[in-house]
mmCIF file of C-alpha atoms and ligand atoms in Angstrom:
data_model
loop_
_atom_site.group_PDB
_atom_site.id
_atom_site.type_symbol
_atom_site.label_atom_id
_atom_site.label_comp_id
_atom_site.label_asym_id
_atom_site.label_seq_id
_atom_site.Cartn_x
_atom_site.Cartn_y
_atom_site.Cartn_z
ATOM 1 C CA UNK W 1 17.627 -41.887 -3.321
ATOM 2 C CA UNK W 2 17.622 -43.813 0.057
ATOM 3 C CA UNK W 3 19.332 -41.958 3.703
ATOM 4 C CA UNK W 4 17.445 -38.982 2.380
ATOM 5 C CA UNK W 5 19.274 -36.400 1.544
ATOM 6 C CA UNK W 6 18.007 -32.859 2.789
ATOM 7 C CA UNK W 7 18.687 -29.615 0.687
ATOM 8 C CA UNK W 8 18.640 -26.304 1.798
ATOM 9 C CA UNK W 9 17.360 -23.249 -0.011
ATOM 10 C CA UNK W 10 21.252 -21.715 0.073
ATOM 11 C CA UNK W 11 22.771 -25.055 -1.657
ATOM 12 C CA UNK W 12 21.169 -24.512 -4.751
ATOM 13 C CA UNK W 13 21.528 -21.282 -5.210
ATOM 14 C CA UNK W 14 25.702 -21.666 -4.326
ATOM 15 C CA UNK W 15 24.758 -24.158 -6.817
ATOM 16 C CA UNK W 16 23.502 -22.104 -9.728
ATOM 17 C CA UNK W 17 25.823 -19.457 -8.466
ATOM 18 C CA UNK W 18 28.790 -22.016 -9.456
ATOM 19 C CA UNK W 19 26.831 -22.040 -13.126
ATOM 20 C CA UNK W 20 25.580 -18.593 -13.656
ATOM 21 C CA UNK W 21 27.502 -15.122 -14.232
ATOM 22 C CA UNK W 22 25.073 -13.586 -12.238
ATOM 23 C CA UNK W 23 21.664 -14.948 -10.058
ATOM 24 C CA UNK W 24 19.373 -12.608 -7.851
ATOM 25 C CA UNK W 25 18.459 -14.962 -4.556
ATOM 26 C CA UNK W 26 15.006 -13.857 -3.660
ATOM 27 C CA UNK W 27 12.221 -14.852 -1.049
ATOM 28 C CA UNK W 28 9.557 -13.284 0.109
ATOM 29 C CA UNK W 29 10.561 -13.722 3.544
ATOM 30 C CA UNK W 30 13.448 -11.403 4.402
ATOM 31 C CA UNK W 31 14.952 -14.519 7.041
ATOM 32 C CA UNK W 32 15.096 -17.170 4.539
ATOM 33 C CA UNK W 33 17.129 -14.429 2.875
ATOM 34 C CA UNK W 34 18.956 -13.621 5.782
ATOM 35 C CA UNK W 35 19.577 -17.246 6.168
ATOM 36 C CA UNK W 36 20.916 -18.036 2.771
ATOM 37 C CA UNK W 37 23.488 -14.301 3.204
ATOM 38 C CA UNK W 38 25.358 -16.284 6.381
ATOM 39 C CA UNK W 39 25.604 -19.169 4.345
ATOM 40 C CA UNK W 40 27.085 -18.614 0.663
ATOM 41 C CA UNK W 41 29.867 -17.058 -0.434
ATOM 42 C CA UNK W 42 29.430 -16.657 -3.874
ATOM 43 C CA UNK W 43 30.274 -12.956 -4.784
ATOM 44 C CA UNK W 44 28.076 -12.704 -8.144
ATOM 45 C CA UNK W 45 24.494 -13.708 -6.235
ATOM 46 C CA UNK W 46 22.299 -10.582 -4.847
ATOM 47 C CA UNK W 47 19.288 -10.879 -2.341
ATOM 48 C CA UNK W 48 16.629 -9.419 -3.008
ATOM 49 C CA UNK W 49 13.177 -9.342 -1.087
ATOM 50 C CA UNK W 50 10.302 -10.386 -3.982
ATOM 51 C CA UNK W 51 6.616 -11.568 -4.088
ATOM 52 C CA UNK W 52 7.178 -14.504 -6.890
ATOM 53 C CA UNK W 53 3.969 -13.741 -7.940
ATOM 54 C CA UNK W 54 4.298 -10.345 -9.017
ATOM 55 C CA UNK W 55 8.265 -8.999 -8.461
ATOM 56 C CA UNK W 56 9.631 -5.759 -9.926
ATOM 57 C CA UNK W 57 12.069 -7.486 -12.143
ATOM 58 C CA UNK W 58 12.382 -6.232 -16.085
ATOM 59 C CA UNK W 59 10.698 -7.827 -18.544
ATOM 60 C CA UNK W 60 12.661 -10.882 -19.810
ATOM 61 C CA UNK W 61 15.739 -10.148 -18.053
ATOM 62 C CA UNK W 62 16.628 -14.183 -16.669
ATOM 63 C CA UNK W 63 17.866 -16.740 -18.637
ATOM 64 C CA UNK W 64 16.770 -19.477 -15.835
ATOM 65 C CA UNK W 65 13.950 -18.919 -13.585
ATOM 66 C CA UNK W 66 14.256 -21.714 -10.189
ATOM 67 C CA UNK W 67 11.821 -22.327 -8.146
ATOM 68 C CA UNK W 68 11.988 -24.250 -4.871
ATOM 69 C CA UNK W 69 9.166 -25.260 -3.036
ATOM 70 C CA UNK W 70 7.375 -22.165 -3.488
ATOM 71 C CA UNK W 71 4.612 -23.416 -6.290
ATOM 72 C CA UNK W 72 2.255 -24.272 -3.885
ATOM 73 C CA UNK W 73 2.315 -21.800 -1.129
ATOM 74 C CA UNK W 74 1.526 -19.135 -3.771
ATOM 75 C CA UNK W 75 -2.162 -18.855 -6.752
ATOM 76 C CA UNK W 76 0.352 -21.248 -9.490
ATOM 77 C CA UNK W 77 -1.009 -19.483 -12.574
ATOM 78 C CA UNK W 78 0.581 -15.773 -11.360
ATOM 79 C CA UNK W 79 3.379 -17.198 -10.640
ATOM 80 C CA UNK W 80 4.050 -19.207 -13.441
ATOM 81 C CA UNK W 81 2.600 -16.211 -15.300
ATOM 82 C CA UNK W 82 5.341 -13.361 -13.890
ATOM 83 C CA UNK W 83 8.166 -16.550 -14.582
ATOM 84 C CA UNK W 84 6.807 -16.034 -18.485
ATOM 85 C CA UNK W 85 7.774 -12.716 -17.838
ATOM 86 C CA UNK W 86 10.527 -12.823 -16.026
ATOM 87 C CA UNK W 87 12.277 -14.848 -18.803
ATOM 88 C CA UNK W 88 14.162 -15.139 -22.483
ATOM 89 C CA UNK W 89 12.510 -15.985 -25.701
ATOM 90 C CA UNK W 90 13.694 -19.992 -24.572
ATOM 91 C CA UNK W 91 14.868 -18.728 -21.529
ATOM 92 C CA UNK W 92 14.228 -22.156 -18.730
ATOM 93 C CA UNK W 93 11.892 -22.920 -15.712
ATOM 94 C CA UNK W 94 12.835 -25.024 -13.328
ATOM 95 C CA UNK W 95 10.239 -25.780 -10.698
ATOM 96 C CA UNK W 96 10.221 -28.276 -7.607
ATOM 97 C CA UNK W 97 7.783 -29.553 -6.769
ATOM 98 C CA UNK W 98 6.269 -31.632 -4.007
ATOM 99 C CA UNK W 99 3.574 -34.425 -4.441
ATOM 100 C CA UNK W 100 1.811 -36.390 -2.071
ATOM 101 C CA UNK W 101 -0.788 -37.450 -4.670
ATOM 102 C CA UNK W 102 1.605 -39.806 -6.390
ATOM 103 C CA UNK W 103 1.399 -41.640 -3.387
ATOM 104 C CA UNK W 104 -1.754 -43.356 -2.640
ATOM 105 C CA UNK W 105 -3.558 -44.200 0.786
ATOM 106 C CA UNK W 106 -2.025 -44.867 3.779
ATOM 107 C CA UNK W 107 1.009 -44.084 2.660
ATOM 108 C CA UNK W 108 -0.494 -40.096 1.555
ATOM 109 C CA UNK W 109 -1.847 -39.797 5.330
ATOM 110 C CA UNK W 110 1.761 -40.965 7.000
ATOM 111 C CA UNK W 111 3.135 -38.366 4.760
ATOM 112 C CA UNK W 112 0.901 -35.559 5.356
ATOM 113 C CA UNK W 113 0.737 -36.684 9.307
ATOM 114 C CA UNK W 114 4.720 -35.948 8.910
ATOM 115 C CA UNK W 115 3.971 -32.626 6.612
ATOM 116 C CA UNK W 116 1.985 -31.341 9.541
ATOM 117 C CA UNK W 117 3.605 -32.777 12.371
ATOM 118 C CA UNK W 118 7.382 -31.014 11.162
ATOM 119 C CA UNK W 119 5.608 -27.249 9.880
ATOM 120 C CA UNK W 120 4.196 -27.219 13.327
ATOM 121 C CA UNK W 121 7.328 -28.259 15.717
ATOM 122 C CA UNK W 122 10.192 -27.132 12.976
ATOM 123 C CA UNK W 123 9.413 -23.884 11.928
ATOM 124 C CA UNK W 124 6.656 -23.224 14.922
ATOM 125 C CA UNK W 125 3.774 -21.513 12.796
ATOM 126 C CA UNK W 126 0.759 -21.962 11.107
ATOM 127 C CA UNK W 127 0.983 -22.435 8.488
ATOM 128 C CA UNK W 128 -0.408 -20.064 5.713
ATOM 129 C CA UNK W 129 -3.852 -19.811 4.686
ATOM 130 C CA UNK W 130 -5.572 -21.735 1.728
ATOM 131 C CA UNK W 131 -2.167 -23.790 2.754
ATOM 132 C CA UNK W 132 -1.708 -27.104 0.516
ATOM 133 C CA UNK W 133 -5.204 -25.503 -2.337
ATOM 134 C CA UNK W 134 -2.729 -25.264 -4.394
ATOM 135 C CA UNK W 135 -0.123 -28.248 -4.283
ATOM 136 C CA UNK W 136 -0.206 -30.330 -7.953
ATOM 137 C CA UNK W 137 -0.100 -33.839 -9.183
ATOM 138 C CA UNK W 138 2.878 -33.792 -11.432
ATOM 139 C CA UNK W 139 0.883 -33.876 -14.152
ATOM 140 C CA UNK W 140 -1.733 -31.059 -13.224
ATOM 141 C CA UNK W 141 1.608 -28.478 -13.245
ATOM 142 C CA UNK W 142 2.818 -30.372 -16.193
ATOM 143 C CA UNK W 143 -0.540 -28.978 -17.586
ATOM 144 C CA UNK W 144 -0.679 -25.132 -16.313
ATOM 145 C CA UNK W 145 2.718 -25.222 -17.685
ATOM 146 C CA UNK W 146 0.944 -25.969 -20.718
ATOM 147 C CA UNK W 147 -1.073 -23.465 -21.113
ATOM 148 C CA UNK W 148 0.723 -20.485 -18.967
ATOM 149 C CA UNK W 149 3.589 -20.315 -22.289
ATOM 150 C CA UNK W 150 5.334 -22.929 -21.431
ATOM 151 C CA UNK W 151 6.588 -26.517 -23.493
ATOM 152 C CA UNK W 152 7.549 -28.979 -20.386
ATOM 153 C CA UNK W 153 11.660 -29.981 -21.671
ATOM 154 C CA UNK W 154 12.521 -32.300 -18.723
ATOM 155 C CA UNK W 155 11.149 -33.871 -15.817
ATOM 156 C CA UNK W 156 12.659 -35.802 -12.933
ATOM 157 C CA UNK W 157 10.581 -37.446 -9.217
ATOM 158 C CA UNK W 158 13.401 -38.381 -6.524
ATOM 159 C CA UNK W 159 11.718 -40.668 -4.092
ATOM 160 C CA UNK W 160 14.411 -41.551 -0.668
ATOM 161 C CA UNK W 161 13.015 -45.359 -1.050
ATOM 162 C CA UNK W 162 14.221 -45.899 2.545
ATOM 163 C CA UNK W 163 10.081 -44.967 3.693
ATOM 164 C CA UNK W 164 7.619 -45.481 0.950
ATOM 165 C CA UNK W 165 5.200 -42.645 2.895
ATOM 166 C CA UNK W 166 8.412 -40.087 1.996
ATOM 167 C CA UNK W 167 6.678 -37.430 -0.597
ATOM 168 C CA UNK W 168 8.476 -37.184 -4.463
ATOM 169 C CA UNK W 169 9.787 -34.482 -5.248
ATOM 170 C CA UNK W 170 9.549 -33.979 -8.941
ATOM 171 C CA UNK W 171 12.370 -31.633 -10.908
ATOM 172 C CA UNK W 172 10.669 -30.056 -13.755
ATOM 173 C CA UNK W 173 12.540 -27.784 -16.583
ATOM 174 C CA UNK W 174 10.099 -25.656 -19.072
ATOM 175 C CA UNK W 175 11.272 -23.571 -21.826
ATOM 176 C CA UNK W 176 9.337 -19.925 -22.510
ATOM 177 C CA UNK W 177 7.826 -21.222 -25.799
HETATM 178 C C1 LIG D 202 9.132 -24.730 1.648
HETATM 179 S S1 LIG D 202 9.437 -23.234 2.233
HETATM 180 C C2 LIG D 202 11.380 -23.320 0.243
HETATM 181 C C3 LIG D 202 12.506 -22.814 0.820
HETATM 182 C C4 LIG D 202 13.747 -23.437 -0.396
HETATM 183 N N1 LIG D 202 13.072 -22.098 -1.478
HETATM 184 C C5 LIG D 202 14.233 -24.181 -0.844
HETATM 185 O O1 LIG D 202 13.720 -24.514 -1.178
HETATM 186 O O2 LIG D 202 14.569 -25.144 0.377
HETATM 187 C C6 LIG D 202 8.649 -21.895 1.041
HETATM 188 C C7 LIG D 202 9.761 -21.441 1.098
HETATM 189 O O3 LIG D 202 8.609 -20.101 0.846
HETATM 190 C C8 LIG D 202 8.184 -18.538 0.259
HETATM 191 N N2 LIG D 202 7.292 -17.787 -0.574
HETATM 192 C C9 LIG D 202 6.791 -18.225 -0.105
HETATM 193 N N3 LIG D 202 4.831 -17.324 -0.644
HETATM 194 C C10 LIG D 202 6.334 -16.995 -1.530
HETATM 195 C C11 LIG D 202 6.127 -15.706 -2.622
HETATM 196 N N4 LIG D 202 4.178 -14.802 -2.948
HETATM 197 N N5 LIG D 202 7.128 -15.537 -3.192
HETATM 198 C C12 LIG D 202 8.361 -15.682 -2.824
HETATM 199 N N6 LIG D 202 8.832 -16.847 -1.964
HETATM 200 C C13 LIG D 202 7.350 -16.992 -1.261
HETATM 201 C C14 LIG D 202 8.422 -18.771 1.287
HETATM 202 O O4 LIG D 202 9.232 -17.480 2.241
HETATM 203 C C15 LIG D 202 9.911 -20.183 1.958
HETATM 204 O O5 LIG D 202 10.633 -19.479 2.513
#
């Protein structure tokens, strides 16, 4: 993906709304949802503050769950267990995962420095406690998915080749077994 494309959460939500009958867009941060609300035009989207590790949503009520760049902020085992609870049998979980471990040596170091720099200057907040502890490689994530009752259906890694230290982003689709 030369040049780099920066997707925003509402872009994903808007795309999902075009495919689904109904979308429930959630985040722990009300500010994030407000931003999404201001940018989403689809009428079939509702917004709800939720902790994805323990939501108020009913059992087996979704065909698809989509989590972009969120899992590493949470205890992944808890989040995957919650997604398993929410999905109907055969339902799909789609994860977008950052994987700095796919980079080697100096490229990985440069990538981590850039994440810290943009985190501080862009968001102007300290990283949450334990940030980075739950970052997983694709293999670790696939193993955890298998332990959490999912079958991995496909994985795809997207890389911005314009800079060797750009962080690889994995799209993983898993199905509730
Ligand atoms: C890197 S941003 C990703 C935002 C968006 N999903 C995207 O792909 O552009 C991480 C988001 O995870 C949210 N988050 C962190 N912990 C969460 C949790 N336990 N439950 C729900 N959302 C959480 C944060 O509020 C933040 O909006």
